mmCIF file of N, CA and C in Angstrom:
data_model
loop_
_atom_site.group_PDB
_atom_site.id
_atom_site.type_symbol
_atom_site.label_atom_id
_atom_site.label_comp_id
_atom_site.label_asym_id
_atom_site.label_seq_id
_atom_site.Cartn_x
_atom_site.Cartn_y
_atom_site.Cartn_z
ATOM 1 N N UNK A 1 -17.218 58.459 -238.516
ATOM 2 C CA UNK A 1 -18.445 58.324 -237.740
ATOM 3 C C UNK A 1 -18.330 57.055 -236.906
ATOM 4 N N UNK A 2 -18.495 57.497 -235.747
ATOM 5 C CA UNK A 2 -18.567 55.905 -234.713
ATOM 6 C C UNK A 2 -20.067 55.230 -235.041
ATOM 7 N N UNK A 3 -19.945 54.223 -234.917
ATOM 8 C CA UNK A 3 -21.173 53.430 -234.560
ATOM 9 C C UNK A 3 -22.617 53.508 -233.830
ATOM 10 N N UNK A 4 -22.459 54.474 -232.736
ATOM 11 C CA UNK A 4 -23.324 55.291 -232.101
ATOM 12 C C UNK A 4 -23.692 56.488 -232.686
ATOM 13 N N UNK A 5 -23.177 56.700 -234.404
ATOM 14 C CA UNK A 5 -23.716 57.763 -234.716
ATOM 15 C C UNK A 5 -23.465 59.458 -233.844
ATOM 16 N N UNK A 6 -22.603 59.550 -233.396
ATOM 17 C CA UNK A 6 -22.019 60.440 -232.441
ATOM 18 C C UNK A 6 -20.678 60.994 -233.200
ATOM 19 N N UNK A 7 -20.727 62.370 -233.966
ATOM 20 C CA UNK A 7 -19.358 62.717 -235.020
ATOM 21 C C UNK A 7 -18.615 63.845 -233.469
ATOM 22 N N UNK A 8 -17.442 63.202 -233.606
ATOM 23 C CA UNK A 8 -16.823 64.320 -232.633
ATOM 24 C C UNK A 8 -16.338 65.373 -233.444
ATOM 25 N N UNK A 9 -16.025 67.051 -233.131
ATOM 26 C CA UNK A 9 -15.997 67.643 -234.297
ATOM 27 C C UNK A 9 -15.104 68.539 -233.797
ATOM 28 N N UNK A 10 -13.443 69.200 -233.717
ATOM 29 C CA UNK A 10 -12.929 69.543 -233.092
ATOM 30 C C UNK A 10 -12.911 71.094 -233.503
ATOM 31 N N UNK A 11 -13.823 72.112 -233.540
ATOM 32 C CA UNK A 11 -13.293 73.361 -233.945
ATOM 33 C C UNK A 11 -12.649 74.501 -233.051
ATOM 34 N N UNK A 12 -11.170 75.236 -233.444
ATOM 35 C CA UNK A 12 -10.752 75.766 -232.596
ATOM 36 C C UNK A 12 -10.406 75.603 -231.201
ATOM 37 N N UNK A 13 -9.852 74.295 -230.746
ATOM 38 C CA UNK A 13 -9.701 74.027 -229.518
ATOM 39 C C UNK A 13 -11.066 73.676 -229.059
ATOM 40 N N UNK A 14 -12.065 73.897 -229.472
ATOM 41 C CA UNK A 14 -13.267 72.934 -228.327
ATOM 42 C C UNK A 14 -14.327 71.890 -229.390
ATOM 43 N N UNK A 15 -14.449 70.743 -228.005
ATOM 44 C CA UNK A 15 -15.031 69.729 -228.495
ATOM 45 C C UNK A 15 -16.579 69.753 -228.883
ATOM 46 N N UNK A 16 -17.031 69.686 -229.822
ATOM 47 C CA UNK A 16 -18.870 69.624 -230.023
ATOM 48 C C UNK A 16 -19.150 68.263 -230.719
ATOM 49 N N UNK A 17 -19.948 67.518 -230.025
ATOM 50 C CA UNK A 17 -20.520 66.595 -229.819
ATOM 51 C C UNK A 17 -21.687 66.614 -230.633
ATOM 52 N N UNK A 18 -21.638 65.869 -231.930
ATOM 53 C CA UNK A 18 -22.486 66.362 -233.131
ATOM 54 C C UNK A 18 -23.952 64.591 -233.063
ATOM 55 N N UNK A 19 -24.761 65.101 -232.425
ATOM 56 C CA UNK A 19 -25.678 63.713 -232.573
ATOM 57 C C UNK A 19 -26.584 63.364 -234.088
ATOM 58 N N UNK A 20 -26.238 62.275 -235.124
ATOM 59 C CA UNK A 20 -27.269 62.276 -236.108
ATOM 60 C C UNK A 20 -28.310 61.395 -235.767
ATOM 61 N N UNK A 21 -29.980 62.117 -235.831
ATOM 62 C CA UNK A 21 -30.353 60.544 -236.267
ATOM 63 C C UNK A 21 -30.988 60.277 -237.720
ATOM 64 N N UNK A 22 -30.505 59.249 -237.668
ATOM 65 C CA UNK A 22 -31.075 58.295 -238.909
ATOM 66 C C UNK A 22 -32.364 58.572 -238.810
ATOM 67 N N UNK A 23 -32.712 58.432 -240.428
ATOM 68 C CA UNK A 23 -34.338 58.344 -240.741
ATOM 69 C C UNK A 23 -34.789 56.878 -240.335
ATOM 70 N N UNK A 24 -35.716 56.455 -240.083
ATOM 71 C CA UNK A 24 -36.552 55.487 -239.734
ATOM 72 C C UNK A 24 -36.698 55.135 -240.921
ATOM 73 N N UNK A 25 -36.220 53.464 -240.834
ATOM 74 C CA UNK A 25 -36.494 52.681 -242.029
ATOM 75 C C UNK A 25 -38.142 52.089 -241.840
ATOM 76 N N UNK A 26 -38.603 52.472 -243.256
ATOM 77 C CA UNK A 26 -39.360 51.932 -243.768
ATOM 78 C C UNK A 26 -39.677 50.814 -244.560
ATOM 79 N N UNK A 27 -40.463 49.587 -243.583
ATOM 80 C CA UNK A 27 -40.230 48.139 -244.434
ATOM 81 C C UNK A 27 -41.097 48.756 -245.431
ATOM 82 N N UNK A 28 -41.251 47.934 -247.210
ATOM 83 C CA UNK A 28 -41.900 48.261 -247.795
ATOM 84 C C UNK A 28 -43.503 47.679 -247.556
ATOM 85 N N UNK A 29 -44.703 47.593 -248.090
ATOM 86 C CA UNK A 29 -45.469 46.700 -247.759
ATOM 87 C C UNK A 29 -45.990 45.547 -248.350
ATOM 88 N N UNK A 30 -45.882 44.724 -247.619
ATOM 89 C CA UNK A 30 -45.814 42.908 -248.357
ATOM 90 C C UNK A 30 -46.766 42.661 -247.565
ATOM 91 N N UNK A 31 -47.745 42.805 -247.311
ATOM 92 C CA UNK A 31 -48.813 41.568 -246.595
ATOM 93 C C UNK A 31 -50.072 42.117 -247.504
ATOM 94 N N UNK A 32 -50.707 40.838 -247.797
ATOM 95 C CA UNK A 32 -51.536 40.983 -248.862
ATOM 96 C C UNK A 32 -53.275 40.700 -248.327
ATOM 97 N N UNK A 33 -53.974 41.057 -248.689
ATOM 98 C CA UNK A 33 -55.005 41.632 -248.500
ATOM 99 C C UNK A 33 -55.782 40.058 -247.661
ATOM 100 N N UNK A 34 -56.187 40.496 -246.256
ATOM 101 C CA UNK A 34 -56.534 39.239 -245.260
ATOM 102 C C UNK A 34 -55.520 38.816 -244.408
ATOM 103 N N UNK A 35 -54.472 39.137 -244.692
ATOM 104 C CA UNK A 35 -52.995 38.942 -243.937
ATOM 105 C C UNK A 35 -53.200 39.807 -243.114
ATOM 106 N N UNK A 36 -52.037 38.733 -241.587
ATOM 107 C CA UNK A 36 -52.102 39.291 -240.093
ATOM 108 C C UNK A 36 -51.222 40.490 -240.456
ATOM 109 N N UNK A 37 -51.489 41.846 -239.846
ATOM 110 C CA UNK A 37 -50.697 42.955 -239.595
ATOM 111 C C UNK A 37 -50.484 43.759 -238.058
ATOM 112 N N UNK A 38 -49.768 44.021 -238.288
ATOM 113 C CA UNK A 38 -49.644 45.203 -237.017
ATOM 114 C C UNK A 38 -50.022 46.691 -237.028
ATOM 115 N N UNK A 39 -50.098 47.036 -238.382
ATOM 116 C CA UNK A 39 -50.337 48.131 -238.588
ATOM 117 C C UNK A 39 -49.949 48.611 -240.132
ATOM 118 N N UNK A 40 -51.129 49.858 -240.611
ATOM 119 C CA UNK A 40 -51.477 49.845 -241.796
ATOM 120 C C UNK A 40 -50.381 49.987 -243.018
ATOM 121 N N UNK A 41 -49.185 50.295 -242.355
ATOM 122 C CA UNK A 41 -47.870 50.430 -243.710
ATOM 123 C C UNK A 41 -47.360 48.829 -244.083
ATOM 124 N N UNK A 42 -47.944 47.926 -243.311
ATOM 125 C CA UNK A 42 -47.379 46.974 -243.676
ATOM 126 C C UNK A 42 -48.428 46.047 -244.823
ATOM 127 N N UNK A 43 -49.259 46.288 -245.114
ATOM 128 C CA UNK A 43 -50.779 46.370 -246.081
ATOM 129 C C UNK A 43 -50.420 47.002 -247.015
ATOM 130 N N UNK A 44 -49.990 45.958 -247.902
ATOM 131 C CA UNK A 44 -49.526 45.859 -249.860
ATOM 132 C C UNK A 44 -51.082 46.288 -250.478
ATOM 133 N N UNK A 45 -51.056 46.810 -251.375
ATOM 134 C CA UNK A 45 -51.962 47.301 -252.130
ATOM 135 C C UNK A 45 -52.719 46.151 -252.751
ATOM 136 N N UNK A 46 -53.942 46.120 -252.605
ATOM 137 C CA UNK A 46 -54.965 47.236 -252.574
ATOM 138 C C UNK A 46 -55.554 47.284 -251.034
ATOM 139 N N UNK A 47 -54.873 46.581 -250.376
ATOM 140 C CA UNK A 47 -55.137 46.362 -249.030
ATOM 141 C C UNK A 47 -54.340 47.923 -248.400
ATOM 142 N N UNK A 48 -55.376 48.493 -247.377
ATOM 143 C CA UNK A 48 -54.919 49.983 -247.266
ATOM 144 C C UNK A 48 -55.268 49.744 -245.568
ATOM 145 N N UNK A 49 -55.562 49.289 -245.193
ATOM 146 C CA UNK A 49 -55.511 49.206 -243.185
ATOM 147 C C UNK A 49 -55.512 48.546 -242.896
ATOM 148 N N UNK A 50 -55.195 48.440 -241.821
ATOM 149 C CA UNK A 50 -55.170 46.501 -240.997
ATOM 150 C C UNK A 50 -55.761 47.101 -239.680
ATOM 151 N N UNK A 51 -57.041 46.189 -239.416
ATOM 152 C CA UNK A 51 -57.887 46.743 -238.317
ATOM 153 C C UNK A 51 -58.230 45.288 -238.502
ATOM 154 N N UNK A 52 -58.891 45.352 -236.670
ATOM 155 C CA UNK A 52 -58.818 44.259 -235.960
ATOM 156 C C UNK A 52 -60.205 43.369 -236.327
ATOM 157 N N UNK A 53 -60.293 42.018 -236.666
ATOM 158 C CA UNK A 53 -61.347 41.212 -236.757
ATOM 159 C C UNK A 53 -61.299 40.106 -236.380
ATOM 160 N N UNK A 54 -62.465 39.942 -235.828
ATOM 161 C CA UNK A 54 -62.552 38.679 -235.009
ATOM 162 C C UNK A 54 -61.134 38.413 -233.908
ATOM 163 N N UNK A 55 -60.792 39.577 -232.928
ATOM 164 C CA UNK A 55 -59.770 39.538 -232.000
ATOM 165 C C UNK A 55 -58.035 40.035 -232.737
ATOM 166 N N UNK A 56 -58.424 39.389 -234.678
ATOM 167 C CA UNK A 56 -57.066 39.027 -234.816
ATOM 168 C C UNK A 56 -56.539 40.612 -236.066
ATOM 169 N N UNK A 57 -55.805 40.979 -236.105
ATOM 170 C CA UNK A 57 -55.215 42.181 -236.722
ATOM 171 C C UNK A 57 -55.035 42.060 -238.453
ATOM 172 N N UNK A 58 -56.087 42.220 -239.316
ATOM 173 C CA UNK A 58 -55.878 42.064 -240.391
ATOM 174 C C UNK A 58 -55.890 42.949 -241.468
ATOM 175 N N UNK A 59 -55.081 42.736 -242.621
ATOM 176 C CA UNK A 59 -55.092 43.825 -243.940
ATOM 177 C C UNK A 59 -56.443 43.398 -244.338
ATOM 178 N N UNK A 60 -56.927 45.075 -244.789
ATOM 179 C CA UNK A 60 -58.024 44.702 -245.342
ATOM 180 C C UNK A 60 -58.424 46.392 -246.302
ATOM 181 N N UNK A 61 -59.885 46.342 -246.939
ATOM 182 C CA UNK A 61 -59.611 47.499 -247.614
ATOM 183 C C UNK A 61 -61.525 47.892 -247.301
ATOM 184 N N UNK A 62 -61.286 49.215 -247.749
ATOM 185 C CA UNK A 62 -63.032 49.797 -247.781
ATOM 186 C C UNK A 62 -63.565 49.151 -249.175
ATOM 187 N N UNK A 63 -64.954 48.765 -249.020
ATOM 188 C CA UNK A 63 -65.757 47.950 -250.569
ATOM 189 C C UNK A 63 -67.078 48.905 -250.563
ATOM 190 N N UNK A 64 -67.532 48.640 -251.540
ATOM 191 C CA UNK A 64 -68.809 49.280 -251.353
ATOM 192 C C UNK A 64 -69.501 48.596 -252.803
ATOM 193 N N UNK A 65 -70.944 48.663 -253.259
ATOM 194 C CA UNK A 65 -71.451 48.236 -254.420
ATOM 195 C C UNK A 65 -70.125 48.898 -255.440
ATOM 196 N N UNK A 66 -70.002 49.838 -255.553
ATOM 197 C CA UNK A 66 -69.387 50.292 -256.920
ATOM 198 C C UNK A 66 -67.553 50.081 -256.313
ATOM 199 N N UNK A 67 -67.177 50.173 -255.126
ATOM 200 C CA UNK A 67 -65.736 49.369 -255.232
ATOM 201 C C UNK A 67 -65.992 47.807 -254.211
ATOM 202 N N UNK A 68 -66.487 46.542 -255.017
ATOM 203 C CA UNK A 68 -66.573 45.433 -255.141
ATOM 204 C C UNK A 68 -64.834 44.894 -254.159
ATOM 205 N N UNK A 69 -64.962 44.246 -253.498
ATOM 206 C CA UNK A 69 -63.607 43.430 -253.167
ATOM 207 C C UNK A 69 -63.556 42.314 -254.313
ATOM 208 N N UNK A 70 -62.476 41.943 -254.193
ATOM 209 C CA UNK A 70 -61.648 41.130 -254.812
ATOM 210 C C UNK A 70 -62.575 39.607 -254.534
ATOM 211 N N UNK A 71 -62.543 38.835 -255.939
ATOM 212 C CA UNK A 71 -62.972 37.151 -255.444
ATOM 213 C C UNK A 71 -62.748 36.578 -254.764
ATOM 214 N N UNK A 72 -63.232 35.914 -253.922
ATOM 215 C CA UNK A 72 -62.796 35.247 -252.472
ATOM 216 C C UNK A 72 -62.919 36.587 -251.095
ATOM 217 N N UNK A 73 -63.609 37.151 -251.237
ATOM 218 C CA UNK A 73 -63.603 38.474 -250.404
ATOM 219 C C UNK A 73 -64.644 38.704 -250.167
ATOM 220 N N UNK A 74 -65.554 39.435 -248.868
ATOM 221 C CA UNK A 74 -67.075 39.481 -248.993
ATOM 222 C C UNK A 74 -66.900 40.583 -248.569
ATOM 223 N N UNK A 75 -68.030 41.896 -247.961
ATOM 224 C CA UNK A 75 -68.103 42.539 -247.911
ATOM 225 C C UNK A 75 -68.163 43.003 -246.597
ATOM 226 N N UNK A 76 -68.407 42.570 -245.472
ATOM 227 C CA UNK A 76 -69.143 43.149 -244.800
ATOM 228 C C UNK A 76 -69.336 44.610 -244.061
ATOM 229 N N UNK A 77 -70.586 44.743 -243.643
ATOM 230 C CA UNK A 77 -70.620 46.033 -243.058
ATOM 231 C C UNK A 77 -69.881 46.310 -241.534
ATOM 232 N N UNK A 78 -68.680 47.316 -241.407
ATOM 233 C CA UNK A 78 -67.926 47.403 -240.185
ATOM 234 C C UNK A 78 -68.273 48.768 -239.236
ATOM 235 N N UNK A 79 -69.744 49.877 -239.980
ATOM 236 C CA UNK A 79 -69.696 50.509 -239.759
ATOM 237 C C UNK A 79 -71.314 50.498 -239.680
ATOM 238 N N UNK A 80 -72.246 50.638 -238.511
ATOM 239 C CA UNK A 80 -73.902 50.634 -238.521
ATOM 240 C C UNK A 80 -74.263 51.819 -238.605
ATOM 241 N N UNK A 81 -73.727 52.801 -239.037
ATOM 242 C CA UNK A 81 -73.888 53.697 -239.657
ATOM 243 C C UNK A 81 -74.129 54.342 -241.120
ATOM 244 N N UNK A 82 -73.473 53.343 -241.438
ATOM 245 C CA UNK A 82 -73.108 53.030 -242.925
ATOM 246 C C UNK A 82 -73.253 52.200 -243.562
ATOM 247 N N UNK A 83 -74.535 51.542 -243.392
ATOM 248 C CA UNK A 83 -74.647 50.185 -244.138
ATOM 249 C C UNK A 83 -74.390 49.911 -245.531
ATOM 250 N N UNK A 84 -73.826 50.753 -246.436
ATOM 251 C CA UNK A 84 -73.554 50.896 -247.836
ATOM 252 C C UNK A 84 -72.509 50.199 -247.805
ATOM 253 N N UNK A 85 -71.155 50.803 -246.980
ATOM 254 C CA UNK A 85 -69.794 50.487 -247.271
ATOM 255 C C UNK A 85 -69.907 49.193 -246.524
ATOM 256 N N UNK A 86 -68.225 48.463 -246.275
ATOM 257 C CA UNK A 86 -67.851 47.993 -245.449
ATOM 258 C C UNK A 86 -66.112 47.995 -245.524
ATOM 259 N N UNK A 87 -65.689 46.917 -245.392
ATOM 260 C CA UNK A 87 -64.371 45.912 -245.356
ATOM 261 C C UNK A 87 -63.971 44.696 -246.064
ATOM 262 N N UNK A 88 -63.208 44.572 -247.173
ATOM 263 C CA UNK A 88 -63.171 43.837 -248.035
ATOM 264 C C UNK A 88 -62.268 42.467 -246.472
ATOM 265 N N UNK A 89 -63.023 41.274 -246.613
ATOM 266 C CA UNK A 89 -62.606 40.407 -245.269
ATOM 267 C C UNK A 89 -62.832 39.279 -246.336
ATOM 268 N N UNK A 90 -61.656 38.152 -246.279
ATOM 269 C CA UNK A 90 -62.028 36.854 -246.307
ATOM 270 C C UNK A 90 -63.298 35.985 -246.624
ATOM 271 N N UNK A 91 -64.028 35.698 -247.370
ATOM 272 C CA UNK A 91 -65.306 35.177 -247.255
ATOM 273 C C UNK A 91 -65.592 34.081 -246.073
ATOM 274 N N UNK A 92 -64.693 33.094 -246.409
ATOM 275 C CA UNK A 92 -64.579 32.245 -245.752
ATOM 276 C C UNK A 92 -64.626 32.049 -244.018
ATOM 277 N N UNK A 93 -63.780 33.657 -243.616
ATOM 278 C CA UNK A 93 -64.524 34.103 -242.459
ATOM 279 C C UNK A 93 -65.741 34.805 -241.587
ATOM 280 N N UNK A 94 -66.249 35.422 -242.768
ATOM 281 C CA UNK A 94 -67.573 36.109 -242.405
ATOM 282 C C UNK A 94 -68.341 34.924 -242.676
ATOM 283 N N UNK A 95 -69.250 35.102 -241.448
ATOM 284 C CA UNK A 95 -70.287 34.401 -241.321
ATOM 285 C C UNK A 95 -71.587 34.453 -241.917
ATOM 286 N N UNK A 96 -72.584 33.703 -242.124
ATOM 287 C CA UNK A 96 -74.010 33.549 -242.953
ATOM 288 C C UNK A 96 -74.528 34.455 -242.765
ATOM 289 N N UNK A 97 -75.017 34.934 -241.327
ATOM 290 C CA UNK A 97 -75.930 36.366 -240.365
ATOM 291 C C UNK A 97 -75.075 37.656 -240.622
ATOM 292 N N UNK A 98 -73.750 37.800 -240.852
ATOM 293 C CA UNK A 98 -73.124 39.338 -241.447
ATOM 294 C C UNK A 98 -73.903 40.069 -242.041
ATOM 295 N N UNK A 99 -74.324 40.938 -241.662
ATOM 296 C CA UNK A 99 -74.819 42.299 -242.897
ATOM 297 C C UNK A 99 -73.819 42.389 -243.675
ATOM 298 N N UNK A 100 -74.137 42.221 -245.455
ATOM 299 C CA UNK A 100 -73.255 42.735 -246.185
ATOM 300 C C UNK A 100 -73.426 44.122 -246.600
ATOM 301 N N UNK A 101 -72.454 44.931 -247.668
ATOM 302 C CA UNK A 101 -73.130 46.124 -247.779
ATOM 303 C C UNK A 101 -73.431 45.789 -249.783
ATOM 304 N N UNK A 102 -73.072 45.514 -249.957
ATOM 305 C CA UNK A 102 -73.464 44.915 -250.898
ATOM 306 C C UNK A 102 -74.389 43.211 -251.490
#
């Protein structure tokens, strides 16, 4: 196999030009819950999406009264539809005036 992944394959006098591709590596996920992301596979458990707050791209998870975020975590509501749930976010960044949902 060359390097370009390109197997030359000689059957019967003619040439076929065999292209593989590789599966797409998957980093595992290491960014932990409040951590900057790019997108949701990179959001280590229990952190399950990384959606955008306050401009900046963060892991974060759904809370609600009966699934509580983690200590140091507040709640807020990301959805005015839904004032029950929210987004398990940083305390330290949500502000005093936030609707929580809990």
């Amino acid at each position: 196999m060359s390097t370009s992944g390109v197997i030359a394959s000689w059957i019967t006098g003619l040439s076929l030009g065999l292209v593989l591709a590789a599966p797409a590596c998957e980093r595992p996920a290491t960014i932990e819950l409040g951590g900057a992301c790019t997108d949701n596979a990179q959001c280590k458990s229990p952190a399950d999406t990384c959606m955008q707050v306050a401009g900046k791209q963060r892991c974060t998870m759904a809370c609600a009264k009966d699934r509580p975020c983690p200590s140091g975590y507040a709640c807020p509501v990301t959805d005015p539809a839904r004032r029950d749930v929210g987004s398990c976010l940083v305390a330290s960044d949500v502000g005093p005036d936030v609707l929580r949902a809990y």
